[in-house]
Amino acid sequence: MELLPLLCLCLLTRSGITSAQQNGPAVIKVEGGADVVLPCSLSTKENIEFKLFDWKKVAQKDDGLKEVFLYNGGIHYNNGRGGQSEEFKGRVSHFQDELKHGNASIIIRNTKISDSGNYTCDFPNLQPRKTFYIELVVDPVLKDRTGENIRAPKPFFRIRKTEDGVLLQCKVHGSPKPKVEWQDSAGKILPAEEPQVSERGGRFYITLTTTVTRADFYLCVATQKTIRHQISTRIYVNAYSSGPQTHPSDQNLRKVMIGVAVGVLAPQSQVHCETKVTRQKRSQSPNQHQL
C-alpha cells in the first residue's frame, strides 16, 4: 500500500526535490537536457482524479501565461485536449497513479534553457482555491552544437619549433565571438600571447599562440557561452631536441594529424620543427584520445 507514495518520493528526490513548498516558491535546478519533476501535492492527500488542476509558466515578456499542462477529470493535453503552448508539446506528463493521493506533479523532459522561469500549479475549483509556486532554473551545458545550425568555430593548428620550445598557434572563427584557450592534458589553462582578433561580416577571427616545452596532448578550446557551444581540437607534441630551428622546406618536415576530441577532424597542419613531432599511431584506440 505504501509503494506508490514511496515511488513518487523517489522521483522527486532524483530531481533535487525533498519537500513541497514551504515559505515562498520552491526552487529547482537542473542541467539542460535532463528531465525534471515539478512538485505539486495537496496536503490533504485527497483524490484529484476527477478534479481540475492547471500548470502555467509566467512568460518572459508581457504576453500572458504559457499553458504547460492542464488536467480536468481525466482529460489533458496528452490525450486530445488542445491549448498547450507549442514549446511544451510532447515533453510534459503527469503521474496518473499518484492522482488518488492528491499529487499533481508533472515531469518536463529534455529541459531547455528557455524552460527556466516561474511556474504555477493551480486548483481553481477547490474551496479555498490553492495555488503552488515553483521556480525552475535550467543550467546551461556547454557542448558541441555544430549540428544545430549555428555559426560554430572550427579550430585548427599551426605549429613550429622556436628557440624557446614548440610554438602552437590556434585559429578560430565564429559568431558570436568565441573565447579561445590553450589547455594541457590535465585541463590546465596555459599562458598565451594576447589573442589577435579581427571581425569581418559579423564573424570574429581569432588567433591564439602559446609556447610549450614538454611532451603532452594540447587542446585549443573555443567556447561561445551565449549559445552554450564548446568545441576543441587536440594535438600531441612529442619530445624534441634543442637544436636550431628548421625551415619548412627542410627534409625533416613532417605532417601531424590533429585528433579532434569532439569528433570534427581539422585539416592536417604542417610541423615547422624537427622530426620529434610525429604522427599519432593508428593503433591507438578511441578511448586513448579522450581526456
C-alpha atoms as an extended CHARMM CRD file, in Angstrom:
* protein
*
       291  EXT
         1         1  MET       CA              0.0000000000        0.0000000000        0.0000000000  PROA      1               0.0000000000
         2         2  GLU       CA              2.9300000000        2.3540000000        0.6120000000  PROA      2               0.0000000000
         3         3  LEU       CA              4.6930000000        1.5200000000       -2.6500000000  PROA      3               0.0000000000
         4         4  LEU       CA              3.2120000000        4.2660000000       -4.8420000000  PROA      4               0.0000000000
         5         5  PRO       CA              3.8410000000        7.1780000000       -2.4420000000  PROA      5               0.0000000000
         6         6  LEU       CA              7.3830000000        5.8890000000       -1.9480000000  PROA      6               0.0000000000
         7         7  LEU       CA              7.9160000000        5.7230000000       -5.7130000000  PROA      7               0.0000000000
         8         8  CYS       CA              6.7380000000        9.3150000000       -6.1040000000  PROA      8               0.0000000000
         9         9  LEU       CA              9.0580000000       10.4670000000       -3.3400000000  PROA      9               0.0000000000
        10        10  CYS       CA             11.9740000000        8.7870000000       -5.0870000000  PROA      10              0.0000000000
        11        11  LEU       CA             11.1280000000       10.5460000000       -8.3480000000  PROA      11              0.0000000000
        12        12  LEU       CA             11.0260000000       13.9160000000       -6.6410000000  PROA      12              0.0000000000
        13        13  THR       CA             14.2610000000       13.2700000000       -4.7870000000  PROA      13              0.0000000000
        14        14  ARG       CA             16.0490000000       12.3690000000       -8.0360000000  PROA      14              0.0000000000
        15        15  SER       CA             15.2930000000       15.8420000000       -9.3160000000  PROA      15              0.0000000000
        16        16  GLY       CA             16.6940000000       17.5240000000       -6.2290000000  PROA      16              0.0000000000
        17        17  ILE       CA             13.2750000000       17.9320000000       -4.5690000000  PROA      17              0.0000000000
        18        18  THR       CA             12.9180000000       16.8180000000       -0.9650000000  PROA      18              0.0000000000
        19        19  SER       CA              9.7160000000       18.5490000000        0.1610000000  PROA      19              0.0000000000
        20        20  ALA       CA              6.7410000000       20.5410000000       -1.0030000000  PROA      20              0.0000000000
        21        21  GLN       CA              6.5330000000       24.3150000000       -0.9200000000  PROA      21              0.0000000000
        22        22  GLN       CA              7.4840000000       25.8790000000        2.4000000000  PROA      22              0.0000000000
        23        23  ASN       CA              7.9620000000       29.6600000000        2.5100000000  PROA      23              0.0000000000
        24        24  GLY       CA              7.9020000000       31.1560000000       -0.9480000000  PROA      24              0.0000000000
        25        25  PRO       CA              8.3130000000       29.2540000000       -4.2190000000  PROA      25              0.0000000000
        26        26  ALA       CA             10.2870000000       26.0330000000       -4.3370000000  PROA      26              0.0000000000
        27        27  VAL       CA             13.4550000000       26.4840000000       -6.3840000000  PROA      27              0.0000000000
        28        28  ILE       CA             14.5430000000       23.5550000000       -8.5520000000  PROA      28              0.0000000000
        29        29  LYS       CA             17.7870000000       23.4060000000      -10.5060000000  PROA      29              0.0000000000
        30        30  VAL       CA             18.5510000000       21.0080000000      -13.3140000000  PROA      30              0.0000000000
        31        31  GLU       CA             21.1500000000       20.6710000000      -16.0490000000  PROA      31              0.0000000000
        32        32  GLY       CA             19.9460000000       21.4250000000      -19.5430000000  PROA      32              0.0000000000
        33        33  GLY       CA             18.8350000000       18.3120000000      -21.4080000000  PROA      33              0.0000000000
        34        34  ALA       CA             17.8600000000       16.4030000000      -18.2560000000  PROA      34              0.0000000000
        35        35  ASP       CA             14.3350000000       15.5710000000      -17.0940000000  PROA      35              0.0000000000
        36        36  VAL       CA             12.9000000000       17.3780000000      -14.0730000000  PROA      36              0.0000000000
        37        37  VAL       CA              9.8930000000       16.8630000000      -11.8010000000  PROA      37              0.0000000000
        38        38  LEU       CA              7.9340000000       19.9290000000      -10.6800000000  PROA      38              0.0000000000
        39        39  PRO       CA              6.1350000000       19.0580000000       -7.4080000000  PROA      39              0.0000000000
        40        40  CYS       CA              2.5520000000       19.9150000000       -6.5940000000  PROA      40              0.0000000000
        41        41  SER       CA              0.7070000000       17.9460000000       -3.9050000000  PROA      41              0.0000000000
        42        42  LEU       CA             -2.2880000000       18.7010000000       -1.6960000000  PROA      42              0.0000000000
        43        43  SER       CA             -1.5720000000       18.3400000000        1.9970000000  PROA      43              0.0000000000
        44        44  THR       CA             -4.9690000000       16.6750000000        2.4220000000  PROA      44              0.0000000000
        45        45  LYS       CA             -3.9070000000       13.8230000000        0.0980000000  PROA      45              0.0000000000
        46        46  GLU       CA             -7.4380000000       13.8700000000       -1.3500000000  PROA      46              0.0000000000
        47        47  ASN       CA             -8.1820000000       12.1120000000       -4.6290000000  PROA      47              0.0000000000
        48        48  ILE       CA             -7.9110000000       14.5350000000       -7.5720000000  PROA      48              0.0000000000
        49        49  GLU       CA             -8.6130000000       12.0980000000      -10.4030000000  PROA      49              0.0000000000
        50        50  PHE       CA            -11.8660000000       13.9110000000      -11.1770000000  PROA      50              0.0000000000
        51        51  LYS       CA            -10.7270000000       17.4300000000      -10.3390000000  PROA      51              0.0000000000
        52        52  LEU       CA             -9.1180000000       20.2610000000      -12.3050000000  PROA      52              0.0000000000
        53        53  PHE       CA             -5.5280000000       21.4240000000      -11.9670000000  PROA      53              0.0000000000
        54        54  ASP       CA             -3.6340000000       23.7030000000      -14.3140000000  PROA      54              0.0000000000
        55        55  TRP       CA              0.1120000000       24.2060000000      -14.7140000000  PROA      55              0.0000000000
        56        56  LYS       CA              1.2170000000       27.5090000000      -16.2540000000  PROA      56              0.0000000000
        57        57  LYS       CA              4.5090000000       29.2920000000      -16.8170000000  PROA      57              0.0000000000
        58        58  VAL       CA              4.9600000000       33.0180000000      -16.3780000000  PROA      58              0.0000000000
        59        59  ALA       CA              6.0940000000       34.3320000000      -19.7590000000  PROA      59              0.0000000000
        60        60  GLN       CA              9.4090000000       36.1240000000      -20.0810000000  PROA      60              0.0000000000
        61        61  LYS       CA              7.6640000000       39.0440000000      -21.7590000000  PROA      61              0.0000000000
        62        62  ASP       CA              4.3010000000       40.6800000000      -21.1690000000  PROA      62              0.0000000000
        63        63  ASP       CA              2.3830000000       38.2180000000      -23.3280000000  PROA      63              0.0000000000
        64        64  GLY       CA              0.4040000000       36.3710000000      -20.6940000000  PROA      64              0.0000000000
        65        65  LEU       CA              0.8930000000       32.9110000000      -19.2180000000  PROA      65              0.0000000000
        66        66  LYS       CA              2.0370000000       29.8420000000      -21.1310000000  PROA      66              0.0000000000
        67        67  GLU       CA             -0.0230000000       26.6670000000      -20.8560000000  PROA      67              0.0000000000
        68        68  VAL       CA              2.2310000000       23.8720000000      -19.6150000000  PROA      68              0.0000000000
        69        69  PHE       CA             -0.2030000000       21.1180000000      -18.5830000000  PROA      69              0.0000000000
        70        70  LEU       CA             -3.9370000000       21.1040000000      -17.8500000000  PROA      70              0.0000000000
        71        71  TYR       CA             -5.8380000000       18.1700000000      -16.3680000000  PROA      71              0.0000000000
        72        72  ASN       CA             -9.6080000000       18.1430000000      -15.9700000000  PROA      72              0.0000000000
        73        73  GLY       CA            -11.3040000000       14.9710000000      -14.7650000000  PROA      73              0.0000000000
        74        74  GLY       CA             -9.1850000000       12.6530000000      -16.8960000000  PROA      74              0.0000000000
        75        75  ILE       CA             -8.8880000000       14.8820000000      -19.9790000000  PROA      75              0.0000000000
        76        76  HSD       CA             -5.4970000000       16.5100000000      -20.5400000000  PROA      76              0.0000000000
        77        77  TYR       CA             -3.0830000000       17.7210000000      -23.2120000000  PROA      77              0.0000000000
        78        78  ASN       CA             -1.6650000000       14.2600000000      -23.8580000000  PROA      78              0.0000000000
        79        79  ASN       CA             -4.9830000000       12.5820000000      -24.7210000000  PROA      79              0.0000000000
        80        80  GLY       CA             -6.6560000000       15.0210000000      -27.0620000000  PROA      80              0.0000000000
        81        81  ARG       CA             -7.1920000000       18.2990000000      -25.2370000000  PROA      81              0.0000000000
        82        82  GLY       CA             -5.9570000000       21.3710000000      -27.1550000000  PROA      82              0.0000000000
        83        83  GLY       CA             -4.4550000000       24.6280000000      -25.9590000000  PROA      83              0.0000000000
        84        84  GLN       CA             -0.9980000000       23.6230000000      -24.7820000000  PROA      84              0.0000000000
        85        85  SER       CA              1.8310000000       26.0390000000      -25.5830000000  PROA      85              0.0000000000
        86        86  GLU       CA              3.8590000000       24.7840000000      -28.5260000000  PROA      86              0.0000000000
        87        87  GLU       CA              7.1810000000       24.6610000000      -26.6710000000  PROA      87              0.0000000000
        88        88  PHE       CA              5.8370000000       22.1070000000      -24.1480000000  PROA      88              0.0000000000
        89        89  LYS       CA              4.0730000000       19.7540000000      -26.5560000000  PROA      89              0.0000000000
        90        90  GLY       CA              5.2840000000       16.1800000000      -26.2300000000  PROA      90              0.0000000000
        91        91  ARG       CA              7.5620000000       16.9760000000      -23.2790000000  PROA      91              0.0000000000
        92        92  VAL       CA              5.2290000000       17.1980000000      -20.2720000000  PROA      92              0.0000000000
        93        93  SER       CA              3.3070000000       14.4580000000      -18.4870000000  PROA      93              0.0000000000
        94        94  HSD       CA              1.7710000000       13.7690000000      -15.0850000000  PROA      94              0.0000000000
        95        95  PHE       CA              1.7610000000       10.7880000000      -12.7130000000  PROA      95              0.0000000000
        96        96  GLN       CA             -1.6120000000        9.1560000000      -13.2730000000  PROA      96              0.0000000000
        97        97  ASP       CA             -1.3000000000        6.6480000000      -10.4380000000  PROA      97              0.0000000000
        98        98  GLU       CA             -0.4570000000        9.4140000000       -7.9770000000  PROA      98              0.0000000000
        99        99  LEU       CA             -3.6110000000       11.4590000000       -8.5470000000  PROA      99              0.0000000000
       100       100  LYS       CA             -5.5060000000        9.4000000000       -5.9680000000  PROA      100             0.0000000000
       101       101  HSD       CA             -3.0020000000       10.6490000000       -3.4000000000  PROA      101             0.0000000000
       102       102  GLY       CA             -3.5000000000       14.3200000000       -4.2630000000  PROA      102             0.0000000000
       103       103  ASN       CA             -0.2890000000       14.5070000000       -6.2800000000  PROA      103             0.0000000000
       104       104  ALA       CA             -0.4920000000       16.7890000000       -9.3360000000  PROA      104             0.0000000000
       105       105  SER       CA              3.2610000000       16.8550000000      -10.0030000000  PROA      105             0.0000000000
       106       106  ILE       CA              4.4720000000       16.8950000000      -13.6000000000  PROA      106             0.0000000000
       107       107  ILE       CA              7.6730000000       15.9100000000      -15.3590000000  PROA      107             0.0000000000
       108       108  ILE       CA              9.2930000000       18.0270000000      -18.0710000000  PROA      108             0.0000000000
       109       109  ARG       CA             11.5880000000       16.0330000000      -20.3130000000  PROA      109             0.0000000000
       110       110  ASN       CA             14.6720000000       17.2050000000      -22.1690000000  PROA      110             0.0000000000
       111       111  THR       CA             14.7550000000       20.5830000000      -20.4190000000  PROA      111             0.0000000000
       112       112  LYS       CA             15.8680000000       23.6580000000      -22.3090000000  PROA      112             0.0000000000
       113       113  ILE       CA             17.3170000000       26.9480000000      -21.1360000000  PROA      113             0.0000000000
       114       114  SER       CA             14.0450000000       28.5750000000      -22.1770000000  PROA      114             0.0000000000
       115       115  ASP       CA             12.2080000000       26.4000000000      -19.6260000000  PROA      115             0.0000000000
       116       116  SER       CA             13.7490000000       28.4490000000      -16.8160000000  PROA      116             0.0000000000
       117       117  GLY       CA             11.2250000000       30.6350000000      -15.0380000000  PROA      117             0.0000000000
       118       118  ASN       CA              8.3110000000       30.6850000000      -12.6270000000  PROA      118             0.0000000000
       119       119  TYR       CA              5.5260000000       28.1060000000      -12.7430000000  PROA      119             0.0000000000
       120       120  THR       CA              2.1680000000       27.8490000000      -11.0090000000  PROA      120             0.0000000000
       121       121  CYS       CA              0.1390000000       24.7580000000      -10.1850000000  PROA      121             0.0000000000
       122       122  ASP       CA             -3.4310000000       25.9260000000       -9.6600000000  PROA      122             0.0000000000
       123       123  PHE       CA             -6.5590000000       24.2130000000       -8.2950000000  PROA      123             0.0000000000
       124       124  PRO       CA             -9.1550000000       26.8570000000       -9.2600000000  PROA      124             0.0000000000
       125       125  ASN       CA            -12.2380000000       24.9060000000       -8.1290000000  PROA      125             0.0000000000
       126       126  LEU       CA            -11.0700000000       23.9720000000       -4.6490000000  PROA      126             0.0000000000
       127       127  GLN       CA            -12.5010000000       25.8330000000       -1.6750000000  PROA      127             0.0000000000
       128       128  PRO       CA            -10.4200000000       27.6690000000       -0.7840000000  PROA      128             0.0000000000
       129       129  ARG       CA             -8.5500000000       27.8970000000       -4.0670000000  PROA      129             0.0000000000
       130       130  LYS       CA             -4.9900000000       26.5690000000       -3.8830000000  PROA      130             0.0000000000
       131       131  THR       CA             -2.0110000000       27.6710000000       -5.9580000000  PROA      131             0.0000000000
       132       132  PHE       CA              1.5600000000       26.4010000000       -5.7040000000  PROA      132             0.0000000000
       133       133  TYR       CA              4.5790000000       28.3400000000       -6.9910000000  PROA      133             0.0000000000
       134       134  ILE       CA              7.7090000000       26.7680000000       -8.4530000000  PROA      134             0.0000000000
       135       135  GLU       CA             10.8500000000       28.3840000000       -9.8380000000  PROA      135             0.0000000000
       136       136  LEU       CA             12.8010000000       26.2950000000      -12.3330000000  PROA      136             0.0000000000
       137       137  VAL       CA             16.4340000000       27.0700000000      -13.1290000000  PROA      137             0.0000000000
       138       138  VAL       CA             17.9400000000       25.2040000000      -16.0830000000  PROA      138             0.0000000000
       139       139  ASP       CA             21.7120000000       25.4590000000      -16.0400000000  PROA      139             0.0000000000
       140       140  PRO       CA             23.3300000000       25.7190000000      -19.4640000000  PROA      140             0.0000000000
       141       141  VAL       CA             25.5220000000       22.8490000000      -20.5510000000  PROA      141             0.0000000000
       142       142  LEU       CA             28.4860000000       23.5680000000      -22.7880000000  PROA      142             0.0000000000
       143       143  LYS       CA             28.7520000000       21.0340000000      -25.5970000000  PROA      143             0.0000000000
       144       144  ASP       CA             29.4950000000       20.7400000000      -29.2860000000  PROA      144             0.0000000000
       145       145  ARG       CA             26.4590000000       22.1330000000      -31.0930000000  PROA      145             0.0000000000
       146       146  THR       CA             27.9060000000       22.0730000000      -34.6020000000  PROA      146             0.0000000000
       147       147  GLY       CA             24.8880000000       20.1500000000      -35.8800000000  PROA      147             0.0000000000
       148       148  GLU       CA             22.4090000000       22.7050000000      -34.5540000000  PROA      148             0.0000000000
       149       149  ASN       CA             22.7510000000       25.0960000000      -37.4940000000  PROA      149             0.0000000000
       150       150  ILE       CA             24.8840000000       27.6320000000      -35.6400000000  PROA      150             0.0000000000
       151       151  ARG       CA             27.9270000000       29.5920000000      -36.7570000000  PROA      151             0.0000000000
       152       152  ALA       CA             30.3710000000       27.4000000000      -34.9120000000  PROA      152             0.0000000000
       153       153  PRO       CA             34.1110000000       28.0000000000      -34.7060000000  PROA      153             0.0000000000
       154       154  LYS       CA             36.3550000000       25.3770000000      -36.2600000000  PROA      154             0.0000000000
       155       155  PRO       CA             39.7460000000       25.4480000000      -34.5170000000  PROA      155             0.0000000000
       156       156  PHE       CA             42.8070000000       24.4030000000      -36.4550000000  PROA      156             0.0000000000
       157       157  PHE       CA             46.5410000000       24.4070000000      -35.6910000000  PROA      157             0.0000000000
       158       158  ARG       CA             49.8520000000       25.5300000000      -36.9540000000  PROA      158             0.0000000000
       159       159  ILE       CA             52.9680000000       24.5680000000      -35.0170000000  PROA      159             0.0000000000
       160       160  ARG       CA             56.6500000000       25.3200000000      -35.3720000000  PROA      160             0.0000000000
       161       161  LYS       CA             59.8190000000       24.9610000000      -33.3750000000  PROA      161             0.0000000000
       162       162  THR       CA             61.4350000000       28.0210000000      -31.8220000000  PROA      162             0.0000000000
       163       163  GLU       CA             64.4620000000       28.6080000000      -29.6280000000  PROA      163             0.0000000000
       164       164  ASP       CA             62.1340000000       28.6010000000      -26.6110000000  PROA      164             0.0000000000
       165       165  GLY       CA             60.2180000000       25.4280000000      -27.4050000000  PROA      165             0.0000000000
       166       166  VAL       CA             57.3460000000       24.4930000000      -29.7160000000  PROA      166             0.0000000000
       167       167  LEU       CA             55.0160000000       27.2910000000      -30.7380000000  PROA      167             0.0000000000
       168       168  LEU       CA             51.3490000000       26.2890000000      -31.0210000000  PROA      168             0.0000000000
       169       169  GLN       CA             49.0410000000       28.5800000000      -32.9480000000  PROA      169             0.0000000000
       170       170  CYS       CA             45.2900000000       28.0600000000      -32.9890000000  PROA      170             0.0000000000
       171       171  LYS       CA             42.9360000000       29.8210000000      -35.3860000000  PROA      171             0.0000000000
       172       172  VAL       CA             39.1970000000       30.0330000000      -34.6570000000  PROA      172             0.0000000000
       173       173  HSD       CA             36.3290000000       31.8140000000      -36.3410000000  PROA      173             0.0000000000
       174       174  GLY       CA             32.7060000000       32.0890000000      -35.3260000000  PROA      174             0.0000000000
       175       175  SER       CA             29.7770000000       34.2260000000      -34.2560000000  PROA      175             0.0000000000
       176       176  PRO       CA             29.0530000000       35.2090000000      -31.5230000000  PROA      176             0.0000000000
       177       177  LYS       CA             32.6390000000       35.9490000000      -30.5190000000  PROA      177             0.0000000000
       178       178  PRO       CA             34.2350000000       32.7870000000      -29.0840000000  PROA      178             0.0000000000
       179       179  LYS       CA             36.5820000000       32.6670000000      -26.1280000000  PROA      179             0.0000000000
       180       180  VAL       CA             39.7260000000       30.7240000000      -27.0330000000  PROA      180             0.0000000000
       181       181  GLU       CA             42.0710000000       28.9470000000      -24.6200000000  PROA      181             0.0000000000
       182       182  TRP       CA             45.0010000000       26.5580000000      -24.7760000000  PROA      182             0.0000000000
       183       183  GLN       CA             44.9060000000       23.6620000000      -22.3020000000  PROA      183             0.0000000000
       184       184  ASP       CA             47.1880000000       20.7630000000      -21.4690000000  PROA      184             0.0000000000
       185       185  SER       CA             46.0010000000       17.1700000000      -20.9960000000  PROA      185             0.0000000000
       186       186  ALA       CA             45.1120000000       17.8740000000      -17.3560000000  PROA      186             0.0000000000
       187       187  GLY       CA             42.7930000000       20.7030000000      -18.3620000000  PROA      187             0.0000000000
       188       188  LYS       CA             45.1280000000       23.4000000000      -17.0640000000  PROA      188             0.0000000000
       189       189  ILE       CA             44.8460000000       26.6730000000      -18.9890000000  PROA      189             0.0000000000
       190       190  LEU       CA             48.1920000000       27.6060000000      -20.4940000000  PROA      190             0.0000000000
       191       191  PRO       CA             49.6150000000       31.1230000000      -20.5600000000  PROA      191             0.0000000000
       192       192  ALA       CA             49.3510000000       32.5430000000      -24.0560000000  PROA      192             0.0000000000
       193       193  GLU       CA             50.0890000000       35.6590000000      -26.0250000000  PROA      193             0.0000000000
       194       194  GLU       CA             47.4550000000       38.3540000000      -26.4080000000  PROA      194             0.0000000000
       195       195  PRO       CA             44.9130000000       36.9620000000      -28.9030000000  PROA      195             0.0000000000
       196       196  GLN       CA             44.7540000000       38.5440000000      -32.3410000000  PROA      196             0.0000000000
       197       197  VAL       CA             41.1340000000       39.4110000000      -33.1150000000  PROA      197             0.0000000000
       198       198  SER       CA             39.5080000000       40.7370000000      -36.2640000000  PROA      198             0.0000000000
       199       199  GLU       CA             35.9010000000       40.9590000000      -37.4280000000  PROA      199             0.0000000000
       200       200  ARG       CA             34.5880000000       40.5410000000      -40.9540000000  PROA      200             0.0000000000
       201       201  GLY       CA             30.9750000000       40.2590000000      -41.9870000000  PROA      201             0.0000000000
       202       202  GLY       CA             29.7490000000       39.7520000000      -38.4450000000  PROA      202             0.0000000000
       203       203  ARG       CA             32.1320000000       36.8450000000      -37.8460000000  PROA      203             0.0000000000
       204       204  PHE       CA             35.1000000000       37.0090000000      -35.4700000000  PROA      204             0.0000000000
       205       205  TYR       CA             38.5140000000       35.6400000000      -36.4410000000  PROA      205             0.0000000000
       206       206  ILE       CA             40.8110000000       34.8380000000      -33.5240000000  PROA      206             0.0000000000
       207       207  THR       CA             44.3870000000       33.5700000000      -33.3910000000  PROA      207             0.0000000000
       208       208  LEU       CA             45.8530000000       32.4210000000      -30.0690000000  PROA      208             0.0000000000
       209       209  THR       CA             49.5040000000       31.4380000000      -29.6830000000  PROA      209             0.0000000000
       210       210  THR       CA             51.3290000000       29.6950000000      -26.8660000000  PROA      210             0.0000000000
       211       211  THR       CA             54.7330000000       28.0240000000      -26.4650000000  PROA      211             0.0000000000
       212       212  VAL       CA             55.1880000000       24.6240000000      -24.8160000000  PROA      212             0.0000000000
       213       213  THR       CA             58.3500000000       22.9310000000      -23.6070000000  PROA      213             0.0000000000
       214       214  ARG       CA             57.2690000000       19.3810000000      -22.7760000000  PROA      214             0.0000000000
       215       215  ALA       CA             55.6640000000       16.4070000000      -24.4550000000  PROA      215             0.0000000000
       216       216  ASP       CA             51.9020000000       16.2340000000      -23.9350000000  PROA      216             0.0000000000
       217       217  PHE       CA             48.4900000000       16.4000000000      -25.5570000000  PROA      217             0.0000000000
       218       218  TYR       CA             47.4190000000       20.0130000000      -26.0470000000  PROA      218             0.0000000000
       219       219  LEU       CA             43.9470000000       21.3140000000      -26.7650000000  PROA      219             0.0000000000
       220       220  CYS       CA             42.6600000000       24.5000000000      -28.3110000000  PROA      220             0.0000000000
       221       221  VAL       CA             39.2220000000       25.0920000000      -26.7760000000  PROA      221             0.0000000000
       222       222  ALA       CA             36.7070000000       27.5590000000      -28.2480000000  PROA      222             0.0000000000
       223       223  THR       CA             33.6700000000       28.4800000000      -26.1580000000  PROA      223             0.0000000000
       224       224  GLN       CA             30.5780000000       30.5150000000      -27.0340000000  PROA      224             0.0000000000
       225       225  LYS       CA             28.6740000000       30.7660000000      -23.7550000000  PROA      225             0.0000000000
       226       226  THR       CA             25.6960000000       32.6970000000      -25.1130000000  PROA      226             0.0000000000
       227       227  ILE       CA             24.7700000000       29.7530000000      -27.3520000000  PROA      227             0.0000000000
       228       228  ARG       CA             26.2640000000       27.1430000000      -24.9640000000  PROA      228             0.0000000000
       229       229  HSD       CA             28.6170000000       25.8360000000      -27.6350000000  PROA      229             0.0000000000
       230       230  GLN       CA             32.0810000000       24.4650000000      -26.9580000000  PROA      230             0.0000000000
       231       231  ILE       CA             34.4080000000       22.6840000000      -29.3440000000  PROA      231             0.0000000000
       232       232  SER       CA             38.0570000000       21.6750000000      -29.1080000000  PROA      232             0.0000000000
       233       233  THR       CA             40.8000000000       20.1630000000      -31.1970000000  PROA      233             0.0000000000
       234       234  ARG       CA             43.7360000000       18.2140000000      -29.8380000000  PROA      234             0.0000000000
       235       235  ILE       CA             47.3190000000       17.6160000000      -30.8780000000  PROA      235             0.0000000000
       236       236  TYR       CA             50.1570000000       15.5850000000      -29.4070000000  PROA      236             0.0000000000
       237       237  VAL       CA             53.6080000000       17.1570000000      -29.2140000000  PROA      237             0.0000000000
       238       238  ASN       CA             56.3890000000       14.6570000000      -28.5740000000  PROA      238             0.0000000000
       239       239  ALA       CA             59.7780000000       15.3360000000      -27.0030000000  PROA      239             0.0000000000
       240       240  TYR       CA             62.0650000000       17.3870000000      -29.2300000000  PROA      240             0.0000000000
       241       241  SER       CA             65.7050000000       18.3530000000      -29.3830000000  PROA      241             0.0000000000
       242       242  SER       CA             67.0420000000       21.7960000000      -28.5200000000  PROA      242             0.0000000000
       243       243  GLY       CA             68.8150000000       22.1210000000      -31.8470000000  PROA      243             0.0000000000
       244       244  PRO       CA             68.4690000000       25.0040000000      -34.2870000000  PROA      244             0.0000000000
       245       245  GLN       CA             65.1050000000       25.8930000000      -35.8010000000  PROA      245             0.0000000000
       246       246  THR       CA             64.3770000000       24.2020000000      -39.1010000000  PROA      246             0.0000000000
       247       247  HSD       CA             62.8110000000       25.7200000000      -42.1760000000  PROA      247             0.0000000000
       248       248  PRO       CA             59.5550000000       24.3240000000      -43.6120000000  PROA      248             0.0000000000
       249       249  SER       CA             61.4410000000       23.1340000000      -46.6800000000  PROA      249             0.0000000000
       250       250  ASP       CA             63.8620000000       21.0970000000      -44.5930000000  PROA      250             0.0000000000
       251       251  GLN       CA             63.9380000000       17.3560000000      -45.3270000000  PROA      251             0.0000000000
       252       252  ASN       CA             62.8430000000       16.7420000000      -41.7320000000  PROA      252             0.0000000000
       253       253  LEU       CA             59.4900000000       18.4080000000      -42.3380000000  PROA      253             0.0000000000
       254       254  ARG       CA             56.6330000000       16.1420000000      -41.3280000000  PROA      254             0.0000000000
       255       255  LYS       CA             52.8660000000       16.4010000000      -41.0690000000  PROA      255             0.0000000000
       256       256  VAL       CA             50.8360000000       15.5950000000      -37.9920000000  PROA      256             0.0000000000
       257       257  MET       CA             47.2280000000       14.5680000000      -37.9180000000  PROA      257             0.0000000000
       258       258  ILE       CA             45.2300000000       16.5450000000      -35.3980000000  PROA      258             0.0000000000
       259       259  GLY       CA             42.9330000000       14.3540000000      -33.3220000000  PROA      259             0.0000000000
       260       260  VAL       CA             39.7220000000       16.2180000000      -32.6320000000  PROA      260             0.0000000000
       261       261  ALA       CA             38.2890000000       15.4650000000      -29.2190000000  PROA      261             0.0000000000
       262       262  VAL       CA             34.7410000000       16.3230000000      -30.2710000000  PROA      262             0.0000000000
       263       263  GLY       CA             34.5600000000       14.3380000000      -33.4650000000  PROA      263             0.0000000000
       264       264  VAL       CA             35.4050000000       17.0540000000      -36.0100000000  PROA      264             0.0000000000
       265       265  LEU       CA             38.5720000000       16.4430000000      -37.9970000000  PROA      265             0.0000000000
       266       266  ALA       CA             40.6880000000       19.5210000000      -38.5470000000  PROA      266             0.0000000000
       267       267  PRO       CA             42.9340000000       19.8310000000      -41.6110000000  PROA      267             0.0000000000
       268       268  GLN       CA             46.4410000000       18.4670000000      -41.4200000000  PROA      268             0.0000000000
       269       269  SER       CA             48.8890000000       21.0520000000      -40.1270000000  PROA      269             0.0000000000
       270       270  GLN       CA             52.4930000000       21.3980000000      -41.1270000000  PROA      270             0.0000000000
       271       271  VAL       CA             55.0680000000       20.8490000000      -38.4280000000  PROA      271             0.0000000000
       272       272  HSD       CA             57.7000000000       23.5850000000      -38.5380000000  PROA      272             0.0000000000
       273       273  CYS       CA             60.0080000000       21.6840000000      -36.2380000000  PROA      273             0.0000000000
       274       274  GLU       CA             62.2660000000       18.6810000000      -36.2710000000  PROA      274             0.0000000000
       275       275  THR       CA             61.1520000000       15.0940000000      -36.6220000000  PROA      275             0.0000000000
       276       276  LYS       CA             60.4480000000       14.7230000000      -32.9240000000  PROA      276             0.0000000000
       277       277  VAL       CA             56.8920000000       15.8780000000      -33.5930000000  PROA      277             0.0000000000
       278       278  THR       CA             55.3920000000       12.7200000000      -35.0680000000  PROA      278             0.0000000000
       279       279  ARG       CA             52.2260000000       11.1740000000      -36.3840000000  PROA      279             0.0000000000
       280       280  GLN       CA             49.8710000000        9.6690000000      -33.8140000000  PROA      280             0.0000000000
       281       281  LYS       CA             49.8120000000        5.8770000000      -34.0790000000  PROA      281             0.0000000000
       282       282  ARG       CA             46.8120000000        4.4760000000      -35.8870000000  PROA      282             0.0000000000
       283       283  SER       CA             46.6790000000        1.6210000000      -33.4280000000  PROA      283             0.0000000000
       284       284  GLN       CA             45.5350000000        3.8920000000      -30.6240000000  PROA      284             0.0000000000
       285       285  SER       CA             42.0030000000        3.2020000000      -29.5430000000  PROA      285             0.0000000000
       286       286  PRO       CA             39.3980000000        5.9890000000      -29.4200000000  PROA      286             0.0000000000
       287       287  ASN       CA             39.4950000000        5.9080000000      -25.6490000000  PROA      287             0.0000000000
       288       288  GLN       CA             43.1470000000        6.8180000000      -25.6900000000  PROA      288             0.0000000000
       289       289  HSD       CA             42.2710000000       10.1140000000      -27.3130000000  PROA      289             0.0000000000
       290       290  GLN       CA             39.8180000000       11.1680000000      -24.6240000000  PROA      290             0.0000000000
       291       291  LEU       CA             40.9300000000       13.3850000000      -21.7730000000  PROA      291             0.0000000000
